[in-house]
Amino acid sequence: MPDKPNVSAPSILYISHGGGPLPLLGEPSHKEMIAGLQKIVTLVDRPSAIILISAHWETYQATITSGANPALLYDYSGFPQESYEIQYPVPGKPALARKICNILNKYGIEADLTEERGFDHGVFVPLKIMYPAADIPCVQLSLVNNLDPAKHIQIGKALAGLQEEKILIIGSGFSFHNLKAFFSPSTEATDSKNESFEQWLIETCCSHALNENEREQRLIHWESAPAARFCHPREEHLLPLHVCYGVAQSPARRVFLWEILGKQVSAYLW
């Protein structure tokens, strides 16, 4: 009788992925983030495959990349020419993509596959820092463009049913994402708003005083957090965290508190 596969719970990570390609261009305010991402890979088992939810892909239904060798999407503008020559030839994993699609559909979540979609910078920028050899197959899962926080937690709960060996699930967003504030001088008022939301997020994700229903409700109603809409005028960079929480349904560890472009941001590991 053949051995059963060594199935284990996935490692789950939510990160702030930095400003466009700047982490790969040596921009000074990303040094903490780069060091942190390099450190994070020592905190998790080396995965056999990565499922990544990026803030930079929204579709009307959950969609998964199913190409064997996805191209890179240089989905930014106004950067030096080298930004459009970055290479990260990581393979896809079509069988895993099909498995994800099936489990989402089984859970009552509309889902589809695309062989044409490439990997956006929310995928290749952090992965090039974390796993520079580009030798761990990756599939990308889209956000659903209604940006419903409860829906994204539900997607995560469906993914929790994956029976797969050593999967790493990464939510790639930004725990603070107000572009105007990034590129305006910091003030005491803006710093206070940034820090108050971060403290709320840390408490929400990590506090053992909350039960899981309370934690889920706080994430669903995240707009009630201090300075929520200042920190996230639009929530696409926060919602990858909701997917991660849906998979885990348990308290996280805040593994890093970084400063990027003058703002405090955090990373979480389950």
CSV table of C-alpha atoms in Angstrom, one decimal:
chain,number,residue,atom,x,y,z
A,1,MET,CA,0.0,0.0,0.0
A,2,PRO,CA,1.5,3.4,-0.9
A,3,ASP,CA,2.3,5.8,1.8
A,4,LYS,CA,-0.1,8.7,2.4
A,5,PRO,CA,1.3,12.1,1.6
A,6,ASN,CA,2.7,14.0,4.5
A,7,VAL,CA,-0.2,16.6,4.7
A,8,SER,CA,0.4,19.4,7.1
A,9,ALA,CA,-1.4,22.7,7.9
A,10,PRO,CA,-0.3,25.5,5.7
A,11,SER,CA,2.0,28.3,6.9
A,12,ILE,CA,0.1,31.6,6.5
A,13,LEU,CA,1.7,35.0,6.2
A,14,TYR,CA,0.4,38.5,5.6
A,15,ILE,CA,3.1,41.0,4.5
A,16,SER,CA,3.3,44.6,3.3
A,17,HIS,CA,5.0,44.3,-0.1
A,18,GLY,CA,6.5,47.8,-0.4
A,19,GLY,CA,6.1,50.5,-3.0
A,20,GLY,CA,6.0,49.1,-6.5
A,21,PRO,CA,9.4,47.8,-7.6
A,22,LEU,CA,11.3,50.1,-5.0
A,23,PRO,CA,12.4,47.2,-2.8
A,24,LEU,CA,14.3,45.7,-5.7
A,25,LEU,CA,15.8,49.0,-6.6
A,26,GLY,CA,17.6,49.6,-3.3
A,27,GLU,CA,15.3,52.4,-2.1
A,28,PRO,CA,16.5,53.2,1.4
A,29,SER,CA,13.2,53.2,3.3
A,30,HIS,CA,12.6,49.6,2.3
A,31,LYS,CA,15.7,48.2,4.0
A,32,GLU,CA,13.8,47.0,7.1
A,33,MET,CA,11.2,45.3,4.9
A,34,ILE,CA,13.9,43.5,2.8
A,35,ALA,CA,15.7,42.3,5.9
A,36,GLY,CA,12.4,41.2,7.4
A,37,LEU,CA,11.3,39.2,4.4
A,38,GLN,CA,14.6,37.5,4.3
A,39,LYS,CA,14.2,36.7,8.0
A,40,ILE,CA,10.6,35.4,7.6
A,41,VAL,CA,11.7,32.5,5.4
A,42,THR,CA,13.7,31.2,8.4
A,43,LEU,CA,10.5,31.1,10.5
A,44,VAL,CA,8.5,28.8,8.2
A,45,ASP,CA,9.3,25.4,6.6
A,46,ARG,CA,10.4,25.6,3.0
A,47,PRO,CA,7.2,25.2,1.1
A,48,SER,CA,6.5,22.9,-1.8
A,49,ALA,CA,4.3,25.5,-3.3
A,50,ILE,CA,3.0,29.0,-2.7
A,51,ILE,CA,-0.5,30.4,-2.9
A,52,LEU,CA,-0.3,34.2,-3.1
A,53,ILE,CA,-3.2,36.7,-2.8
A,54,SER,CA,-2.0,40.1,-4.1
A,55,ALA,CA,-3.7,43.5,-3.7
A,56,HIS,CA,-3.1,44.1,-7.4
A,57,TRP,CA,-5.5,41.7,-9.0
A,58,GLU,CA,-9.3,42.0,-8.7
A,59,THR,CA,-11.9,40.0,-10.7
A,60,TYR,CA,-15.7,39.6,-10.4
A,61,GLN,CA,-15.2,36.1,-9.1
A,62,ALA,CA,-12.2,34.4,-7.4
A,63,THR,CA,-9.7,33.5,-10.2
A,64,ILE,CA,-6.6,31.4,-10.0
A,65,THR,CA,-3.6,31.5,-12.3
A,66,SER,CA,-3.2,28.1,-14.0
A,67,GLY,CA,-0.4,28.7,-16.4
A,68,ALA,CA,2.7,26.5,-16.2
A,69,ASN,CA,5.1,29.4,-16.6
A,70,PRO,CA,3.3,32.8,-15.9
A,71,ALA,CA,4.9,35.9,-17.3
A,72,LEU,CA,5.6,39.0,-15.1
A,73,LEU,CA,3.3,42.0,-15.2
A,74,TYR,CA,5.1,45.3,-14.8
A,75,ASP,CA,2.0,46.9,-13.4
A,76,TYR,CA,3.5,50.2,-12.4
A,77,SER,CA,4.8,53.3,-14.3
A,78,GLY,CA,7.3,56.1,-13.9
A,79,PHE,CA,10.1,54.0,-12.6
A,80,PRO,CA,13.6,53.5,-14.1
A,81,GLN,CA,14.1,51.2,-17.1
A,82,GLU,CA,15.6,48.5,-14.9
A,83,SER,CA,12.1,48.1,-13.2
A,84,TYR,CA,10.8,46.7,-16.5
A,85,GLU,CA,13.6,44.3,-16.9
A,86,ILE,CA,13.2,42.4,-13.6
A,87,GLN,CA,13.2,38.7,-14.0
A,88,TYR,CA,11.6,36.1,-11.7
A,89,PRO,CA,11.0,32.9,-13.8
A,90,VAL,CA,9.0,31.0,-11.1
A,91,PRO,CA,6.9,28.2,-12.4
A,92,GLY,CA,3.2,27.9,-11.9
A,93,LYS,CA,1.4,24.8,-10.6
A,94,PRO,CA,-1.6,24.0,-12.7
A,95,ALA,CA,-2.7,21.0,-10.7
A,96,LEU,CA,-2.8,23.1,-7.5
A,97,ALA,CA,-4.7,25.8,-9.3
A,98,ARG,CA,-7.4,23.3,-10.3
A,99,LYS,CA,-7.5,21.9,-6.8
A,100,ILE,CA,-8.1,25.5,-5.4
A,101,CYS,CA,-10.8,26.2,-8.0
A,102,ASN,CA,-12.6,22.9,-7.2
A,103,ILE,CA,-12.5,23.5,-3.4
A,104,LEU,CA,-13.8,27.1,-3.8
A,105,ASN,CA,-16.7,25.9,-6.0
A,106,LYS,CA,-17.4,23.1,-3.6
A,107,TYR,CA,-17.6,25.7,-0.8
A,108,GLY,CA,-20.2,27.7,-2.8
A,109,ILE,CA,-17.7,30.3,-4.0
A,110,GLU,CA,-17.7,31.1,-7.7
A,111,ALA,CA,-14.2,30.5,-9.0
A,112,ASP,CA,-12.4,30.1,-12.4
A,113,LEU,CA,-9.0,29.5,-13.8
A,114,THR,CA,-6.9,31.6,-16.2
A,115,GLU,CA,-3.8,30.4,-18.1
A,116,GLU,CA,-3.2,33.9,-19.5
A,117,ARG,CA,-2.7,36.0,-16.4
A,118,GLY,CA,0.9,36.7,-15.3
A,119,PHE,CA,2.3,37.6,-11.9
A,120,ASP,CA,2.0,41.2,-10.8
A,121,HIS,CA,4.5,43.1,-8.6
A,122,GLY,CA,2.6,42.1,-5.5
A,123,VAL,CA,3.8,38.6,-6.3
A,124,PHE,CA,7.3,38.9,-7.8
A,125,VAL,CA,8.7,41.7,-5.7
A,126,PRO,CA,8.3,40.0,-2.3
A,127,LEU,CA,9.0,36.5,-3.7
A,128,LYS,CA,12.2,37.6,-5.4
A,129,ILE,CA,13.4,38.8,-1.9
A,130,MET,CA,12.2,35.8,0.0
A,131,TYR,CA,13.0,33.0,-2.5
A,132,PRO,CA,15.4,34.5,-5.0
A,133,ALA,CA,16.1,31.1,-6.8
A,134,ALA,CA,12.5,31.2,-8.2
A,135,ASP,CA,12.3,27.5,-7.7
A,136,ILE,CA,9.1,27.1,-5.6
A,137,PRO,CA,6.0,26.8,-7.8
A,138,CYS,CA,3.4,29.6,-7.2
A,139,VAL,CA,-0.2,30.2,-8.0
A,140,GLN,CA,-2.0,33.6,-7.6
A,141,LEU,CA,-5.5,34.0,-6.3
A,142,SER,CA,-7.4,37.2,-7.1
A,143,LEU,CA,-9.4,39.4,-4.8
A,144,VAL,CA,-13.1,39.6,-5.6
A,145,ASN,CA,-13.8,43.1,-6.9
A,146,ASN,CA,-16.8,43.8,-4.6
A,147,LEU,CA,-14.1,44.0,-1.8
A,148,ASP,CA,-16.5,42.5,0.7
A,149,PRO,CA,-14.4,41.6,3.8
A,150,ALA,CA,-16.7,38.8,4.9
A,151,LYS,CA,-16.4,37.2,1.4
A,152,HIS,CA,-12.7,37.2,1.6
A,153,ILE,CA,-12.7,35.6,5.0
A,154,GLN,CA,-15.0,33.0,3.5
A,155,ILE,CA,-12.5,32.4,0.7
A,156,GLY,CA,-9.9,31.7,3.3
A,157,LYS,CA,-12.1,29.3,5.2
A,158,ALA,CA,-12.5,27.3,2.0
A,159,LEU,CA,-8.8,27.2,1.4
A,160,ALA,CA,-8.4,25.8,4.9
A,161,GLY,CA,-9.8,22.6,3.4
A,162,LEU,CA,-6.8,22.1,1.1
A,163,GLN,CA,-5.0,18.8,1.8
A,164,GLU,CA,-1.6,19.6,0.4
A,165,GLU,CA,2.0,19.2,1.5
A,166,LYS,CA,3.8,22.2,2.9
A,167,ILE,CA,1.9,25.0,1.3
A,168,LEU,CA,2.8,28.6,2.1
A,169,ILE,CA,-0.2,31.0,1.8
A,170,ILE,CA,0.9,34.7,1.5
A,171,GLY,CA,-1.4,37.7,1.6
A,172,SER,CA,0.6,40.4,-0.1
A,173,GLY,CA,-0.8,43.9,0.6
A,174,PHE,CA,0.1,46.8,2.9
A,175,SER,CA,-1.2,47.3,6.4
A,176,PHE,CA,-1.1,51.1,5.6
A,177,HIS,CA,-2.0,52.2,2.1
A,178,ASN,CA,-2.7,55.9,1.6
A,179,LEU,CA,-0.6,57.0,-1.4
A,180,LYS,CA,-1.1,60.7,-0.8
A,181,ALA,CA,0.2,60.3,2.8
A,182,PHE,CA,3.2,58.2,1.7
A,183,PHE,CA,4.4,61.0,-0.5
A,184,SER,CA,3.5,64.0,1.8
A,185,PRO,CA,5.4,65.2,4.8
A,186,SER,CA,4.5,63.4,8.0
A,187,THR,CA,2.8,65.3,10.7
A,188,GLU,CA,2.0,64.5,14.3
A,189,ALA,CA,-1.6,64.0,13.3
A,190,THR,CA,-0.9,61.7,10.3
A,191,ASP,CA,1.6,59.6,12.4
A,192,SER,CA,-1.0,59.3,15.1
A,193,LYS,CA,-3.6,58.0,12.7
A,194,ASN,CA,-1.1,55.5,11.2
A,195,GLU,CA,-0.1,54.2,14.6
A,196,SER,CA,-3.6,54.0,16.0
A,197,PHE,CA,-4.8,51.8,13.2
A,198,GLU,CA,-1.7,49.6,13.4
A,199,GLN,CA,-2.3,49.1,17.1
A,200,TRP,CA,-5.9,48.2,16.4
A,201,LEU,CA,-4.8,45.7,13.7
A,202,ILE,CA,-2.1,44.2,16.0
A,203,GLU,CA,-4.7,43.7,18.7
A,204,THR,CA,-7.3,42.3,16.3
A,205,CYS,CA,-5.0,39.8,14.7
A,206,CYS,CA,-2.9,38.8,17.8
A,207,SER,CA,-4.9,39.2,21.0
A,208,HIS,CA,-5.7,35.9,22.8
A,209,ALA,CA,-8.3,37.8,24.8
A,210,LEU,CA,-10.6,37.8,21.7
A,211,ASN,CA,-12.4,34.7,20.7
A,212,GLU,CA,-12.5,33.8,17.0
A,213,ASN,CA,-16.0,35.2,16.4
A,214,GLU,CA,-15.0,38.5,17.9
A,215,ARG,CA,-11.8,38.6,15.8
A,216,GLU,CA,-13.8,37.8,12.7
A,217,GLN,CA,-16.4,40.5,13.4
A,218,ARG,CA,-13.6,43.1,14.0
A,219,LEU,CA,-12.1,42.3,10.7
A,220,ILE,CA,-15.4,42.3,8.9
A,221,HIS,CA,-16.2,45.7,10.4
A,222,TRP,CA,-12.6,47.1,10.0
A,223,GLU,CA,-14.0,50.5,8.9
A,224,SER,CA,-14.9,51.1,12.6
A,225,ALA,CA,-11.2,51.0,13.5
A,226,PRO,CA,-9.4,54.2,14.4
A,227,ALA,CA,-8.5,56.2,11.3
A,228,ALA,CA,-9.5,53.2,9.1
A,229,ARG,CA,-10.4,55.2,6.0
A,230,PHE,CA,-7.3,57.4,6.4
A,231,CYS,CA,-5.1,54.4,6.4
A,232,HIS,CA,-7.1,52.6,3.7
A,233,PRO,CA,-9.0,55.0,1.4
A,234,ARG,CA,-9.6,51.8,-0.6
A,235,GLU,CA,-9.3,48.4,1.1
A,236,GLU,CA,-7.6,46.2,-1.6
A,237,HIS,CA,-4.3,46.2,0.3
A,238,LEU,CA,-5.9,45.1,3.5
A,239,LEU,CA,-8.1,42.3,2.2
A,240,PRO,CA,-5.4,39.8,1.6
A,241,LEU,CA,-5.1,39.7,5.4
A,242,HIS,CA,-8.8,38.7,5.6
A,243,VAL,CA,-8.1,35.7,3.3
A,244,CYS,CA,-5.2,34.7,5.5
A,245,TYR,CA,-7.3,35.0,8.7
A,246,GLY,CA,-10.0,32.9,7.1
A,247,VAL,CA,-7.5,30.1,6.5
A,248,ALA,CA,-6.1,30.3,10.0
A,249,GLN,CA,-9.1,31.2,12.2
A,250,SER,CA,-6.7,31.6,15.1
A,251,PRO,CA,-4.5,34.4,16.6
A,252,ALA,CA,-1.5,35.5,14.6
A,253,ARG,CA,2.0,36.5,15.6
A,254,ARG,CA,3.1,40.0,14.6
A,255,VAL,CA,6.5,39.1,13.3
A,256,PHE,CA,7.6,42.5,12.2
A,257,LEU,CA,6.7,46.2,12.6
A,258,TRP,CA,8.5,48.1,9.8
A,259,GLU,CA,8.7,51.6,8.6
A,260,ILE,CA,8.3,52.0,4.9
A,261,LEU,CA,8.2,55.4,3.1
A,262,GLY,CA,7.9,57.0,6.6
A,263,LYS,CA,4.9,55.0,7.7
A,264,GLN,CA,4.5,52.1,10.2
A,265,VAL,CA,3.4,48.8,8.7
A,266,SER,CA,3.2,45.3,10.0
A,267,ALA,CA,3.5,41.6,9.0
A,268,TYR,CA,1.7,38.6,10.6
A,269,LEU,CA,2.4,34.9,10.7
A,270,TRP,CA,0.0,32.1,11.7
